Tab-separated table of C-alpha atoms in Angstrom:
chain	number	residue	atom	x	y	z
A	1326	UNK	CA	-16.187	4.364	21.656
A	1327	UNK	CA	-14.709	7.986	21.687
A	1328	UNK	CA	-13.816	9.746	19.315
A	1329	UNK	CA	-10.251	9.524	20.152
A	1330	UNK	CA	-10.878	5.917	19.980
A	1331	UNK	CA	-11.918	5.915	16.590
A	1332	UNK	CA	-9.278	7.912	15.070
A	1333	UNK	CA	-6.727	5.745	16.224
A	1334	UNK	CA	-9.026	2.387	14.855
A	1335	UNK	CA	-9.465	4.503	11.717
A	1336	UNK	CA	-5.434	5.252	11.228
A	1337	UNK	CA	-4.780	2.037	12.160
A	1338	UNK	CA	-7.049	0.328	9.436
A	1339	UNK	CA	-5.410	3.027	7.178
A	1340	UNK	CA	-2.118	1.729	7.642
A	1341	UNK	CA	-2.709	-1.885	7.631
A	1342	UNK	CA	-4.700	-1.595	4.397
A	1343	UNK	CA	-1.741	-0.056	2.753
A	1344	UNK	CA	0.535	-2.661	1.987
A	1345	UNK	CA	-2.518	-4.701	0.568
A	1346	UNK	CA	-3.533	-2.046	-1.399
A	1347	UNK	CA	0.119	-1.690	-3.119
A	1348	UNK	CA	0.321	-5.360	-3.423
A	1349	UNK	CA	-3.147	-5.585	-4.664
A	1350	UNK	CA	-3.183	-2.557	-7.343
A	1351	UNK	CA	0.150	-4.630	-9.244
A	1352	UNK	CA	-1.684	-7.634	-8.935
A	1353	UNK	CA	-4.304	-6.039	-10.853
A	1354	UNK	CA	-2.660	-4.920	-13.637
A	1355	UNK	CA	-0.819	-8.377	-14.185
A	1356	UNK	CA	-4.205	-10.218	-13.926
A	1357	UNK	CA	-5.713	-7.374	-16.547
A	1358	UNK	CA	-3.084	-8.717	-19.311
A	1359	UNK	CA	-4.109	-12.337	-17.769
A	1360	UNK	CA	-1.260	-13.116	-15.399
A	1361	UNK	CA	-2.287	-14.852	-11.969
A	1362	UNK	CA	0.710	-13.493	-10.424
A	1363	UNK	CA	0.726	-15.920	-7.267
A	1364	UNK	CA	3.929	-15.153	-5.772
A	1365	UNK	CA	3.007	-11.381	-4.537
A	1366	UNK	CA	3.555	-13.021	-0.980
A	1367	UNK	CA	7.058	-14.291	-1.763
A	1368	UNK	CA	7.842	-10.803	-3.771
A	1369	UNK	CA	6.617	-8.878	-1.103
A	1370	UNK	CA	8.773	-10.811	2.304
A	1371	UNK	CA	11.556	-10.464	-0.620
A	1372	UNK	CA	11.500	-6.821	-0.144
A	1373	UNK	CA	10.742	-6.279	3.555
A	1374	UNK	CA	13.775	-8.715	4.542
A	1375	UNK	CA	15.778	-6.629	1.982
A	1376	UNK	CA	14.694	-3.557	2.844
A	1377	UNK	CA	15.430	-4.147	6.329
A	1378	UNK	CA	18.867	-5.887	5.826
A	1379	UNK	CA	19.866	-2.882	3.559
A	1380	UNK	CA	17.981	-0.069	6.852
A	1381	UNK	CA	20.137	-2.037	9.555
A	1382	UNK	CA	23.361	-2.331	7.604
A	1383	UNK	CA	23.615	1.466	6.176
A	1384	UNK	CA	21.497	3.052	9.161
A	1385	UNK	CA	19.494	4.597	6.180
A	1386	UNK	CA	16.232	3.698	5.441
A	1387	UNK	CA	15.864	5.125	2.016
A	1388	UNK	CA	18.542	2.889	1.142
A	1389	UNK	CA	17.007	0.121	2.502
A	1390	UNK	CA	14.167	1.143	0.561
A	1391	UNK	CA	16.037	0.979	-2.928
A	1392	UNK	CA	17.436	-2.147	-2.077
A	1393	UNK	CA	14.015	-3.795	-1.153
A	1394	UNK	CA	12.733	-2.224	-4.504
A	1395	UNK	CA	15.990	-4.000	-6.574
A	1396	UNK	CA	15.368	-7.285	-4.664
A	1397	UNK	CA	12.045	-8.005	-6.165
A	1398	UNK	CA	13.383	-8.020	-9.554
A	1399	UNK	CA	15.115	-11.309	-9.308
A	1400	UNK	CA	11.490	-12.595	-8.226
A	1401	UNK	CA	9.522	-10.962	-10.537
A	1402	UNK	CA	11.423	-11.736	-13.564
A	1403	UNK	CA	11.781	-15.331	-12.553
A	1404	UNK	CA	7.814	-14.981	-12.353
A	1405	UNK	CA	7.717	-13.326	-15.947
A	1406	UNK	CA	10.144	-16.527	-17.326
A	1407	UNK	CA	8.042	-19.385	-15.596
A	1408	UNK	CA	4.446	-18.149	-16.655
A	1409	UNK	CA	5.623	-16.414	-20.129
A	1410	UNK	CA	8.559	-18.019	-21.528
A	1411	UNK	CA	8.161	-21.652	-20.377
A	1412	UNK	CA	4.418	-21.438	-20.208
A	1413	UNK	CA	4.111	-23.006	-16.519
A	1414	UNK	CA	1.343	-22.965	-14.525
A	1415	UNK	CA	0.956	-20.279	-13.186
A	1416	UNK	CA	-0.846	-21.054	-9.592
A	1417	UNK	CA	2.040	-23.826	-9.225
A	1418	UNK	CA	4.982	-21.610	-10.003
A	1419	UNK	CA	4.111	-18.474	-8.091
A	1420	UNK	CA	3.661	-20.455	-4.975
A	1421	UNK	CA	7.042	-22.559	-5.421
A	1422	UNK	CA	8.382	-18.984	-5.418
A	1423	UNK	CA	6.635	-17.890	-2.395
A	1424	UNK	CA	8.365	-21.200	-0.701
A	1425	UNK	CA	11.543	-20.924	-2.224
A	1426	UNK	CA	11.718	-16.991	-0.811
A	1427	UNK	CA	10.310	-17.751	2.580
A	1428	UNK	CA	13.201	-20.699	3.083
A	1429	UNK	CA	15.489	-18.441	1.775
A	1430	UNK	CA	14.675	-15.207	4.122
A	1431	UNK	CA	14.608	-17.660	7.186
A	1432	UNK	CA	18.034	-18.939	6.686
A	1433	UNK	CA	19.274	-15.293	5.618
A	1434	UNK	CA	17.649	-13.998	8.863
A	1435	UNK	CA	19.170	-16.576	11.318
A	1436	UNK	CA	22.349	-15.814	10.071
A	1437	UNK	CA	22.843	-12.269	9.985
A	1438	UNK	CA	20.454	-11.168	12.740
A	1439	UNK	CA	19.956	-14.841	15.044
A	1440	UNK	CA	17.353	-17.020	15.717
A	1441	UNK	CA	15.454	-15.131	18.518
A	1442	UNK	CA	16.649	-11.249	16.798
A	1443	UNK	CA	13.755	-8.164	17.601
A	1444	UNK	CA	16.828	-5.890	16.306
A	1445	UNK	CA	15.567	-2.389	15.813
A	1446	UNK	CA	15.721	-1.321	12.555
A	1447	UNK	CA	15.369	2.298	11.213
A	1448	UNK	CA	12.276	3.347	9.521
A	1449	UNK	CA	11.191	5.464	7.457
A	1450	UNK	CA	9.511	9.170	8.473
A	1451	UNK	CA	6.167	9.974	8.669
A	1452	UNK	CA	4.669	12.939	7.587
A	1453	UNK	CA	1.331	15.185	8.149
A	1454	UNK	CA	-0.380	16.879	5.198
A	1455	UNK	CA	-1.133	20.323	6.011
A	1456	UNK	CA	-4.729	21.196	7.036
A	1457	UNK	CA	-5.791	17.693	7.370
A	1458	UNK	CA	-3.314	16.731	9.458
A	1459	UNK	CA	-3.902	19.784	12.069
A	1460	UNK	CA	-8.142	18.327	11.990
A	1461	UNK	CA	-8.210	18.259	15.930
A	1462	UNK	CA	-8.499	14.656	17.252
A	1463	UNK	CA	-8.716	13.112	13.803
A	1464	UNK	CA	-5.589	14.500	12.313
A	1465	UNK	CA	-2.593	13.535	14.059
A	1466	UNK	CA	-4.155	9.977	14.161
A	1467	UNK	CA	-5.704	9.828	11.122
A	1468	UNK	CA	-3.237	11.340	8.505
A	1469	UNK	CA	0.170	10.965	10.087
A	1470	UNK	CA	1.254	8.185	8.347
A	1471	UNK	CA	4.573	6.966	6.523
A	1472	UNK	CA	5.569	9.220	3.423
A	1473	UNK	CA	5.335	5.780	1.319
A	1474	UNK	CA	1.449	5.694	1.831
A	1475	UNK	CA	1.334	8.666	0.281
A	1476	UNK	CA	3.582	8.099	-2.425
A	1477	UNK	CA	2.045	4.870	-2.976
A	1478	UNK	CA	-1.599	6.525	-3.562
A	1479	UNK	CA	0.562	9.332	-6.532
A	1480	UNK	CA	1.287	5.644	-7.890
A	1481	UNK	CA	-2.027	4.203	-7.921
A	1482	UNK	CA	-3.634	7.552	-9.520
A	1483	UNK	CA	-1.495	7.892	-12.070
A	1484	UNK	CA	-1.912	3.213	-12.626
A	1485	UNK	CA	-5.712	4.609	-13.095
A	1486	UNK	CA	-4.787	7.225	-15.429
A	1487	UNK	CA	-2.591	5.090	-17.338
A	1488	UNK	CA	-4.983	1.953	-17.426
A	1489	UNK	CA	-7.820	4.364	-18.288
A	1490	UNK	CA	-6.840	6.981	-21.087
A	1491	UNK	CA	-3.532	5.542	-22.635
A	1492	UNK	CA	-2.780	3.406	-25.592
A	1493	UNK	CA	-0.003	1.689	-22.918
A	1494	UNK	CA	-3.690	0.554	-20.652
A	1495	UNK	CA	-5.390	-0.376	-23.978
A	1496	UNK	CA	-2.820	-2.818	-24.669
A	1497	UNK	CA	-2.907	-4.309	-21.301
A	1498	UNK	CA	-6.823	-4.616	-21.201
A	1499	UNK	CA	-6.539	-6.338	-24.613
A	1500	UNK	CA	-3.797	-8.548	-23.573
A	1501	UNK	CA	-6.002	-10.041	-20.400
A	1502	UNK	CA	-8.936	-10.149	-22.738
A	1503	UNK	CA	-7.823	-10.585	-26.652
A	1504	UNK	CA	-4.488	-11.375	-26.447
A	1505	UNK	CA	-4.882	-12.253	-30.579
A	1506	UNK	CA	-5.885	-8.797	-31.288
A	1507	UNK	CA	-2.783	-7.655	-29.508
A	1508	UNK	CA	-0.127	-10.350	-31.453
A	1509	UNK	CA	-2.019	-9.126	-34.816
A	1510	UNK	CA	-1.593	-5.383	-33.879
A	1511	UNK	CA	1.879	-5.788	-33.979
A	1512	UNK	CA	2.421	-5.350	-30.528
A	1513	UNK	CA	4.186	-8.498	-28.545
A	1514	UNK	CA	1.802	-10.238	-26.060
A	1515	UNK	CA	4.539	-11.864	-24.380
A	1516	UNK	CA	6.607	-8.232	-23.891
A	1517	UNK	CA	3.323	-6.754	-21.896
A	1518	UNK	CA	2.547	-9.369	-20.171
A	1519	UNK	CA	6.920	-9.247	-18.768
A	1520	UNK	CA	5.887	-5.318	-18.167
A	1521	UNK	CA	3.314	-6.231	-15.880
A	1522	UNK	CA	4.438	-8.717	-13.585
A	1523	UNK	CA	7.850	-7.036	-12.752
A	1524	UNK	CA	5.310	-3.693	-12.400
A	1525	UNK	CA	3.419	-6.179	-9.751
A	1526	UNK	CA	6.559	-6.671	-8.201
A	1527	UNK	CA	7.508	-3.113	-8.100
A	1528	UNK	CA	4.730	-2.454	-6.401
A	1529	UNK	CA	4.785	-5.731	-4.382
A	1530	UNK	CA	8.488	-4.132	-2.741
A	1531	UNK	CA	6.932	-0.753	-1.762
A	1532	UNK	CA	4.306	-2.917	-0.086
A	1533	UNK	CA	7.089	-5.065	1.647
A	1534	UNK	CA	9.443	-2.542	2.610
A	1535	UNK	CA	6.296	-0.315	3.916
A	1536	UNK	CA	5.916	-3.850	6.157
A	1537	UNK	CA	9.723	-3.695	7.639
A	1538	UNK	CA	10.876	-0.439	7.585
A	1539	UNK	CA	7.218	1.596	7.434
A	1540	UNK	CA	5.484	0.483	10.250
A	1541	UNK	CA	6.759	-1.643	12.346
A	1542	UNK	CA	10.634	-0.994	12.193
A	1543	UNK	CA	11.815	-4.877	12.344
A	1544	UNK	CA	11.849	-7.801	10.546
A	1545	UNK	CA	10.711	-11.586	11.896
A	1546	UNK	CA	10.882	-14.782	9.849
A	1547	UNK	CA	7.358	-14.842	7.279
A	1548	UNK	CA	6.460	-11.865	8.671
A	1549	UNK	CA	3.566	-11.496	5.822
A	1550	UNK	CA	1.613	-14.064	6.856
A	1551	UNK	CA	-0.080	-14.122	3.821
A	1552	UNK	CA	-0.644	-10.444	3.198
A	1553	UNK	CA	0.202	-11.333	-0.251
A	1554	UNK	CA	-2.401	-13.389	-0.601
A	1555	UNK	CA	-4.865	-11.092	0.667
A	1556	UNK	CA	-3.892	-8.803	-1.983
A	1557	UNK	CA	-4.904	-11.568	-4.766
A	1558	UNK	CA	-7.980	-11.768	-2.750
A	1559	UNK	CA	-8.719	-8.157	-3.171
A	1560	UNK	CA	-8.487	-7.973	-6.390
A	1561	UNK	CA	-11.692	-11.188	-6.577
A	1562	UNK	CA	-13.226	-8.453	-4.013
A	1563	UNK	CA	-12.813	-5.765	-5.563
A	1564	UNK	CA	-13.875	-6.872	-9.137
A	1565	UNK	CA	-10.677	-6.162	-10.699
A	1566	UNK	CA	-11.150	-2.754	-10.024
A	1567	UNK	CA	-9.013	0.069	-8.130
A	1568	UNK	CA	-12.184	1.593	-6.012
A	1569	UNK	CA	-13.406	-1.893	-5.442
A	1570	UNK	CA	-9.983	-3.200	-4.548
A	1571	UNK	CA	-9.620	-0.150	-2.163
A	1572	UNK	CA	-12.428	-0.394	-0.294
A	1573	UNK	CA	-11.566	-4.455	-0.027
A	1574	UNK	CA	-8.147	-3.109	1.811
A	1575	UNK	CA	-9.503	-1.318	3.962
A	1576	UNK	CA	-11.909	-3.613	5.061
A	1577	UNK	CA	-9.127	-6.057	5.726
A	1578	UNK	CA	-7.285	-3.679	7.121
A	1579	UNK	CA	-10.171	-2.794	9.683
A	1580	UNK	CA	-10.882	-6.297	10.192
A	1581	UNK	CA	-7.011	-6.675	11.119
A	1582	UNK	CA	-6.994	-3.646	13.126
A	1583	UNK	CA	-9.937	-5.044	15.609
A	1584	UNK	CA	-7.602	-7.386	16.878
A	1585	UNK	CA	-6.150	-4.485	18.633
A	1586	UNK	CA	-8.924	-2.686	19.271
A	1587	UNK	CA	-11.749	-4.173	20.597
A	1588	UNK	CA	-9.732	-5.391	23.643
A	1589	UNK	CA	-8.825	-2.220	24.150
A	1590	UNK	CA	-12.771	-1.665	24.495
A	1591	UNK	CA	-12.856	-4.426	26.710
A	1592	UNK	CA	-14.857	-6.611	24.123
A	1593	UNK	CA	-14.243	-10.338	24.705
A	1594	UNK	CA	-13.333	-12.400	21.340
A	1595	UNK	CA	-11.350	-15.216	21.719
A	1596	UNK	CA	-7.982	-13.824	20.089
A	1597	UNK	CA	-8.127	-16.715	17.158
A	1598	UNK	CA	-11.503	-15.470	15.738
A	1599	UNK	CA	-10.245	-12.000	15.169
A	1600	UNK	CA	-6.990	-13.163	13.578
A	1601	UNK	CA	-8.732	-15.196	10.648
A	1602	UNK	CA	-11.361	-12.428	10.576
A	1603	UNK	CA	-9.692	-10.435	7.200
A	1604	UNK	CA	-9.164	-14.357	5.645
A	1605	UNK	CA	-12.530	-15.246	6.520
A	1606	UNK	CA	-13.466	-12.149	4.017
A	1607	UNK	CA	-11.094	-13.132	1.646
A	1608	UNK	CA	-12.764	-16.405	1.567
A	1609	UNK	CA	-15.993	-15.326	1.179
A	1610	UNK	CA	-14.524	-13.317	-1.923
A	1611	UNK	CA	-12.790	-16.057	-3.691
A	1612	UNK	CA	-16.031	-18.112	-3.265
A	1613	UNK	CA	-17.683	-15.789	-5.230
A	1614	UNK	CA	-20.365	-14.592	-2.085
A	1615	UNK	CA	-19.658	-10.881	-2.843
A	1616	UNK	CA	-21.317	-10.912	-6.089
A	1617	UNK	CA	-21.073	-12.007	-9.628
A	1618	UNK	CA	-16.633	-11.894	-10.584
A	1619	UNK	CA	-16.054	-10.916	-14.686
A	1620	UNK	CA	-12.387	-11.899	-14.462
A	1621	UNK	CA	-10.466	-10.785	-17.439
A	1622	UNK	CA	-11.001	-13.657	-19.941
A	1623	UNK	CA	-7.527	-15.096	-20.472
A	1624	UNK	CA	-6.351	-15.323	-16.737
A	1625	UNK	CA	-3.916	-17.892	-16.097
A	1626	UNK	CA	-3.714	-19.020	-19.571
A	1627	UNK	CA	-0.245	-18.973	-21.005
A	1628	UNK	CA	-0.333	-17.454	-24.828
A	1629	UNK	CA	0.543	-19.344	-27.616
A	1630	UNK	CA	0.568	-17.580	-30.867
């Protein structure tokens, strides 16, 4: 492999990673305060439908960004509702959700755009840091990416920050863990736990927009194909953890990116064996192969004061 080679495999993981990493950071935080937020695939087609709907209707892409972004809420509150208010499971609801958003986007689609539509849709710009974008070789392949990847790692840093050193990340670790402590502090279990699944959908729309209208400038009908549930599966991987759940991304994302690139290298594997490649991982994750999982202690159990 040259090294030409393997700054385009390299950029390429990069940018596949990143809309599991987005996705995977929000599902994070609303398993942390002991939500299993299970429709992050539904929230996240939401968006890149909407986002491209919104691109291809005003020509601008930062408007089809916002309106990808004010999609999700719907979702994310119904989410909140089912899993907080009513108490429902929580495995059962999110993937009704996911169903109930992937009918809905296919019938939205075949109407507006057609059955068979590849329509073009505007994207949004990349961009190239200075200095490491002008590394020879590495740079232009490497770091020219989509100004969302880099606004979505500002909004991871400052998720650490916040989870790490604030009162606001206290009360979210305690509500995953003692969700008691938190109803006798005074503070309203069922109020943080709302904050965090509409933040997972927040950040579930960045990751679905970055889908449409970041990469690959279209939309088709379930065009996640469970990237939302490769998030979840990151956050097993990565030990409920943001350097663990990175480095689980980017594996994906590498494992994704092979499909592309070891025929390019003239490698022969049969096509299907490098497609389930990044769920074979995720398997191997949720099965617990990876090492021990300390899941926060109340996930998936509604709270009843």
């Amino acid at each position: 492999m040259t090294w030409e080679l393997f700054a385009v495999f390299l950029g390429s993981s990069i940018r596949l990673a990143t809309p599991l990493l987005l996705a995977g950071i929000g599902e994070m935080v609303s398993e942390r305060a002991g939500v299993l937020n299970m429709s992050i695939e539904g929230m996240m087609l939401m968006s890149a439908f909407a986002a491209a709907v919104g691109a291809w209707a005003t020509d601008d892409p930062l408007v089809g960004l916002l309106i990808g972004i004010i999609s999700v809420v719907p979702v994310s509150l119904l989410q909140a509702f089912l899993s907080n208010t009513l108490r429902a499971n929580q495995i059962v609801s999110g993937i009704g959700i996911n169903i109930l958003v992937l009918g809905a986007t296919t019938l939205a689609y075949r109407e507006i755009f057609g059955a068979r539509s590849r329509a073009e849709i505007p994207g949004l710009a990349k961009i190239k840091p200075p200095l490491l974008g002008d590394i020879p070789i590495i740079g232009p392949a490497v770091f020219e990416q989509v100004w969302l990847l880099y606004a979505g790692i500002a909004i991871i840093i400052i998720t650490a920050l916040v989870l790490r050193f604030t009162s606001l990340g206290l009360a979210i670790h305690a509500a995953g863990a003692e969700p008691k402590a938190v109803d006798k502090s005074g503070l309203s279990v069922t109020a943080v736990r709302y904050g965090v699944v509409v933040f997972a959908g927040f950040m579930a729309s960045l990751a679905g927009a970055f889908l449409s209208i970041g990469d690959i400038h279209t939309f088709t009908e379930g065009m996640t194909r469970g990237a939302g549930y490769l998030a979840i599966a990151s956050v097993i991987f990565g030990k409920w953890r943001i350097g663990g759940i990175t480095l689980a991304c980017l594996l994906f994302g590498a494992a994704t990116a092979l499909q592309f690139q070891l025929p390019a290298l003239g490698v022969n594997v049969p096509n299907a064996l490098l497609i389930m490649l990044p769920y074979l991982l995720a398997l191997l994750a949720v099965g617990g192969l990876v090492g021990r999982q300390m899941a926060p202690a109340t996930l998936g159990e509604p709270y009843r004061r």
